[in-house]
mmCIF file of C-alpha atoms in Angstrom:
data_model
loop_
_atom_site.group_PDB
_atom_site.id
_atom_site.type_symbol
_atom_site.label_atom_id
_atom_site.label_comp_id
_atom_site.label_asym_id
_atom_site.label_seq_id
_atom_site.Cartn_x
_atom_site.Cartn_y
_atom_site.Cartn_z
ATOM 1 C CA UNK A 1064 76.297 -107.540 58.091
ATOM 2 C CA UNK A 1065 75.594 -109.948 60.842
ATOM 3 C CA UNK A 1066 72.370 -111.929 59.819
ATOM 4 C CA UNK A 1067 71.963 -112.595 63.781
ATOM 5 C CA UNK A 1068 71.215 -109.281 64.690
ATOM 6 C CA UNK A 1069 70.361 -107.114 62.171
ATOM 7 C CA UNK A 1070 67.107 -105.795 61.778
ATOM 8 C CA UNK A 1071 66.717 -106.172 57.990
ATOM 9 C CA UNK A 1072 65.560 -109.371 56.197
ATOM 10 C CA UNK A 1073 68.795 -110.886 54.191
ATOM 11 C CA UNK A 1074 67.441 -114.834 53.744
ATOM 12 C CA UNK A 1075 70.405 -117.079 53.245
ATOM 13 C CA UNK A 1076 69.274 -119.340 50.479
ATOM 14 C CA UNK A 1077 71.107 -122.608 50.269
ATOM 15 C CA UNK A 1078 72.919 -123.887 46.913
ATOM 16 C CA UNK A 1079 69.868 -123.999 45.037
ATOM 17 C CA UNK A 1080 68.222 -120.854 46.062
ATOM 18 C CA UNK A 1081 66.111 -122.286 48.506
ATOM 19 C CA UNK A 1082 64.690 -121.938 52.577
ATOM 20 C CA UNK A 1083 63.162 -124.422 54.779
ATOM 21 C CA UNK A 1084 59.704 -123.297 55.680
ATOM 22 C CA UNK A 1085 57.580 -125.193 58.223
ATOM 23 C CA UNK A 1086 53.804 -123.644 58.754
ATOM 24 C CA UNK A 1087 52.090 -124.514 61.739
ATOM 25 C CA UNK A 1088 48.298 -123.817 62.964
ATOM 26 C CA UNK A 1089 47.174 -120.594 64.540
ATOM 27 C CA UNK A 1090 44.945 -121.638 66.340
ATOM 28 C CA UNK A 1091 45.670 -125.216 67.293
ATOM 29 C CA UNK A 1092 49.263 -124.749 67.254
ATOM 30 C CA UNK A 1093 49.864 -128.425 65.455
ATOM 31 C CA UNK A 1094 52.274 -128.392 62.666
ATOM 32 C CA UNK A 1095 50.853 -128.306 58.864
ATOM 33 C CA UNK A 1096 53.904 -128.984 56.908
ATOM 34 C CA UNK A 1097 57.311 -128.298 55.594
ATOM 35 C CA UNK A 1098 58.199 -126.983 52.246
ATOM 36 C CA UNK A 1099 60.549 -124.879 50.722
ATOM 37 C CA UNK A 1100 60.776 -121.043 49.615
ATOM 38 C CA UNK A 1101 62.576 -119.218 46.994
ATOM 39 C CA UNK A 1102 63.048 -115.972 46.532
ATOM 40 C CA UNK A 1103 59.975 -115.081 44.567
ATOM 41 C CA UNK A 1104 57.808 -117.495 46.742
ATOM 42 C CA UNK A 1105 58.806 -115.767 50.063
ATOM 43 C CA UNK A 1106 58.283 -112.290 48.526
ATOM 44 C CA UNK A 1107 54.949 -113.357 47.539
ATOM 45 C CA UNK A 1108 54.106 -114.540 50.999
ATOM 46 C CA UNK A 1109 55.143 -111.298 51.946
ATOM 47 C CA UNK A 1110 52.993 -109.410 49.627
ATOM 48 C CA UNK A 1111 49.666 -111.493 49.982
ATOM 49 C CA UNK A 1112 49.719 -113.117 53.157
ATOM 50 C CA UNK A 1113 48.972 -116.015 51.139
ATOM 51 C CA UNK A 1114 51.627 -119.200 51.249
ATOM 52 C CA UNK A 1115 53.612 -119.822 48.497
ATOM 53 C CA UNK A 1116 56.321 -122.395 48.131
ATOM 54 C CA UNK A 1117 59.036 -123.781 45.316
ATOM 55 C CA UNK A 1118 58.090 -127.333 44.192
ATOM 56 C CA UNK A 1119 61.142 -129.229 43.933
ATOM 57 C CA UNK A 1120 59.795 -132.151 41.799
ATOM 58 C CA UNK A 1121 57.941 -129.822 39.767
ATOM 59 C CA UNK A 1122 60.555 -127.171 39.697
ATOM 60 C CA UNK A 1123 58.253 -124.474 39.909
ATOM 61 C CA UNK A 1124 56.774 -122.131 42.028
ATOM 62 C CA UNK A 1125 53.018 -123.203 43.465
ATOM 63 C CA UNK A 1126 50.095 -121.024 45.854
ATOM 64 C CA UNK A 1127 49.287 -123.964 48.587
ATOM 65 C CA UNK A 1128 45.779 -124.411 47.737
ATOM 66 C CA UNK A 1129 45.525 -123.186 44.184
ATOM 67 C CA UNK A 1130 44.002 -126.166 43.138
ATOM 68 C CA UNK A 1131 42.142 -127.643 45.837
ATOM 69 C CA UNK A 1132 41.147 -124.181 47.491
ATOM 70 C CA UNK A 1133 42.876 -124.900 50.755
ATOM 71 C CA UNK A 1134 44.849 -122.149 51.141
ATOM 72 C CA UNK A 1135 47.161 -121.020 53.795
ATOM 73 C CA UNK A 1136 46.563 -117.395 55.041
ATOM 74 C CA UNK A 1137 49.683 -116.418 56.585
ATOM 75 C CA UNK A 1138 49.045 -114.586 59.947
ATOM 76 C CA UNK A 1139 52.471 -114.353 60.875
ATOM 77 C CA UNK A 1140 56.071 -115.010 59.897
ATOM 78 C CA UNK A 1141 59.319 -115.753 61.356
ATOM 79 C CA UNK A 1142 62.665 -116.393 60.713
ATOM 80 C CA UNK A 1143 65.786 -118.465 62.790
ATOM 81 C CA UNK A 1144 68.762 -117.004 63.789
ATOM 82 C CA UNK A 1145 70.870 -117.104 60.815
ATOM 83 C CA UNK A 1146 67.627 -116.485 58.121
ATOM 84 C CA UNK A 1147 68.086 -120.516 56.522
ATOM 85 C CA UNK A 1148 64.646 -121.177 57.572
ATOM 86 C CA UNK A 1149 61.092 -119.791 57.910
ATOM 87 C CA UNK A 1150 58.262 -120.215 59.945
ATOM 88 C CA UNK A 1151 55.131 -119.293 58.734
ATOM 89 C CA UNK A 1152 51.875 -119.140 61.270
ATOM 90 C CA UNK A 1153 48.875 -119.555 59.075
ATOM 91 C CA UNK A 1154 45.041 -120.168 58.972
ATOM 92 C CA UNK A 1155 44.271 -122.688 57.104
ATOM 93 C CA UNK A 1156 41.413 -122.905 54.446
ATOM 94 C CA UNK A 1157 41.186 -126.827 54.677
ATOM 95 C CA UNK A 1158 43.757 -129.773 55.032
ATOM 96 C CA UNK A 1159 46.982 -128.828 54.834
ATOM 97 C CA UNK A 1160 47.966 -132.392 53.033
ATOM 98 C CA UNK A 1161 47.127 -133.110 49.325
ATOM 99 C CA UNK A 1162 46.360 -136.345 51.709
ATOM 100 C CA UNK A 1163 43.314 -134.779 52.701
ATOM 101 C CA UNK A 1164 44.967 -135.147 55.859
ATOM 102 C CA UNK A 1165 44.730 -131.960 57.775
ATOM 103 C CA UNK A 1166 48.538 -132.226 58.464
ATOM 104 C CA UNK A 1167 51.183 -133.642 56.333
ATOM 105 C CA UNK A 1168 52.809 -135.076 59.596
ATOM 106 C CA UNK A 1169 49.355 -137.568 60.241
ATOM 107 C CA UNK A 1170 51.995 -140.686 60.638
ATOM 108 C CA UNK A 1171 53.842 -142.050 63.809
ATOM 109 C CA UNK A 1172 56.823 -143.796 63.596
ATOM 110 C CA UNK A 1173 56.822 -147.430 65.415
ATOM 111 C CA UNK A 1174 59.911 -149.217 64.741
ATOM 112 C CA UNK A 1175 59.714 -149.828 61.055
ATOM 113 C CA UNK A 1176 56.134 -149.252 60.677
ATOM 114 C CA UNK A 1177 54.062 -145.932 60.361
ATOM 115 C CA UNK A 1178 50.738 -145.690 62.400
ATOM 116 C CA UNK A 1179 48.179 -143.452 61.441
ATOM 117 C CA UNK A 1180 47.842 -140.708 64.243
ATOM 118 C CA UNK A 1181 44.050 -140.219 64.859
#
Protein backbone atom coordinates (compact mmCIF):
# COMPACT_ATOMS: atom_id res chain seq x y z
CA UNK A 1 0.00 0.00 0.00
CA UNK A 2 1.22 3.37 -1.01
CA UNK A 3 0.84 5.70 2.12
CA UNK A 4 0.79 8.70 -0.58
CA UNK A 5 -2.33 7.93 -2.01
CA UNK A 6 -4.35 5.75 -0.30
CA UNK A 7 -7.37 6.72 1.25
CA UNK A 8 -7.02 4.85 4.57
CA UNK A 9 -5.11 6.14 7.64
CA UNK A 10 -1.75 3.82 8.06
CA UNK A 11 0.51 6.45 10.42
CA UNK A 12 4.15 5.60 10.03
CA UNK A 13 5.42 5.79 13.55
CA UNK A 14 9.13 6.32 13.86
CA UNK A 15 11.52 3.89 15.99
CA UNK A 16 9.85 4.61 19.09
CA UNK A 17 6.30 4.52 18.08
CA UNK A 18 5.91 8.02 17.72
CA UNK A 19 4.43 11.14 15.12
CA UNK A 20 5.23 14.71 15.00
CA UNK A 21 2.13 16.69 15.69
CA UNK A 22 2.09 20.50 15.41
CA UNK A 23 -1.51 22.22 16.43
CA UNK A 24 -2.14 25.50 15.24
CA UNK A 25 -5.14 28.11 16.00
CA UNK A 26 -8.47 28.01 14.27
CA UNK A 27 -9.19 30.98 14.34
CA UNK A 28 -6.03 33.04 14.40
CA UNK A 29 -4.15 30.65 12.42
CA UNK A 30 -0.77 31.16 14.75
CA UNK A 31 0.92 28.03 15.70
CA UNK A 32 0.27 26.50 19.41
CA UNK A 33 2.85 23.88 19.61
CA UNK A 34 4.55 20.71 18.66
CA UNK A 35 4.34 17.45 20.41
CA UNK A 36 4.29 14.02 19.70
CA UNK A 37 1.53 11.17 19.18
CA UNK A 38 1.44 7.54 19.72
CA UNK A 39 -0.76 5.26 18.76
CA UNK A 40 -3.21 5.39 21.60
CA UNK A 41 -2.85 9.28 21.81
CA UNK A 42 -3.84 9.79 18.10
CA UNK A 43 -6.75 7.31 18.43
CA UNK A 44 -7.92 9.24 21.28
CA UNK A 45 -7.80 12.47 19.37
CA UNK A 46 -9.75 10.71 17.02
CA UNK A 47 -12.37 9.56 19.33
CA UNK A 48 -12.85 12.85 21.46
CA UNK A 49 -11.81 15.61 19.46
CA UNK A 50 -9.85 16.37 22.40
CA UNK A 51 -5.73 16.57 22.00
CA UNK A 52 -3.79 14.05 23.36
CA UNK A 53 -0.07 13.61 23.10
CA UNK A 54 2.92 11.04 24.38
CA UNK A 55 5.19 12.80 26.94
CA UNK A 56 8.58 11.86 26.20
CA UNK A 57 10.19 12.91 29.55
CA UNK A 58 7.38 11.52 31.34
CA UNK A 59 6.95 8.53 29.16
CA UNK A 60 3.40 8.58 29.29
CA UNK A 61 0.49 9.49 27.60
CA UNK A 62 -1.13 13.14 28.76
CA UNK A 63 -4.83 15.16 27.66
CA UNK A 64 -3.27 18.86 26.89
CA UNK A 65 -5.03 20.65 29.52
CA UNK A 66 -5.86 17.98 32.05
CA UNK A 67 -4.41 19.83 34.65
CA UNK A 68 -4.63 23.35 33.97
CA UNK A 69 -8.08 23.10 32.03
CA UNK A 70 -6.70 24.45 28.80
CA UNK A 71 -7.64 22.06 26.56
CA UNK A 72 -7.30 21.71 22.90
CA UNK A 73 -10.59 20.89 21.02
CA UNK A 74 -9.53 19.47 17.87
CA UNK A 75 -11.62 20.92 14.93
CA UNK A 76 -9.74 19.34 12.36
CA UNK A 77 -6.92 16.98 11.49
CA UNK A 78 -4.43 16.35 8.91
CA UNK A 79 -1.80 14.33 7.90
CA UNK A 80 1.59 14.86 5.34
CA UNK A 81 2.23 12.94 2.53
CA UNK A 82 3.85 9.94 3.82
CA UNK A 83 1.57 9.88 7.42
CA UNK A 84 5.12 10.79 9.78
CA UNK A 85 3.41 13.80 10.95
CA UNK A 86 0.09 15.36 12.05
CA UNK A 87 -1.50 18.49 12.05
CA UNK A 88 -4.07 19.11 14.31
CA UNK A 89 -6.42 22.48 13.94
CA UNK A 90 -7.79 23.14 17.36
CA UNK A 91 -9.69 25.66 19.62
CA UNK A 92 -8.06 26.32 22.33
CA UNK A 93 -9.46 26.50 25.98
CA UNK A 94 -6.56 28.86 27.21
CA UNK A 95 -2.70 29.13 26.58
CA UNK A 96 -1.41 26.61 24.76
CA UNK A 97 2.12 26.83 26.86
CA UNK A 98 2.45 25.45 30.46
CA UNK A 99 4.30 29.08 30.05
CA UNK A 100 1.11 30.64 30.31
CA UNK A 101 2.18 31.78 27.09
CA UNK A 102 -0.61 31.39 24.64
CA UNK A 103 1.92 29.71 22.22
CA UNK A 104 4.83 27.61 23.01
CA UNK A 105 6.70 29.40 20.07
CA UNK A 106 6.44 33.16 22.17
CA UNK A 107 10.48 33.50 21.53
CA UNK A 108 12.44 35.07 18.52
CA UNK A 109 15.67 34.12 17.73
CA UNK A 110 18.36 37.16 17.50
CA UNK A 111 21.73 35.88 17.03
CA UNK A 112 22.37 34.08 20.25
CA UNK A 113 19.73 35.65 22.20
CA UNK A 114 15.87 34.91 22.42
CA UNK A 115 13.46 37.98 22.44
CA UNK A 116 10.20 37.71 23.78
CA UNK A 117 7.63 38.15 20.83
CA UNK A 118 4.84 40.50 22.14
Amino acid sequence: MDRETTTELTPKFDANGLVTAVVTDRRSGDLLMLAHMNRDALDRTIETKVAHFWSRSRRSLWKKGETSGNVMHVVEMRIDCDQDAVWLIADPAGPACHTGETSCFYRRIDGERLLKID
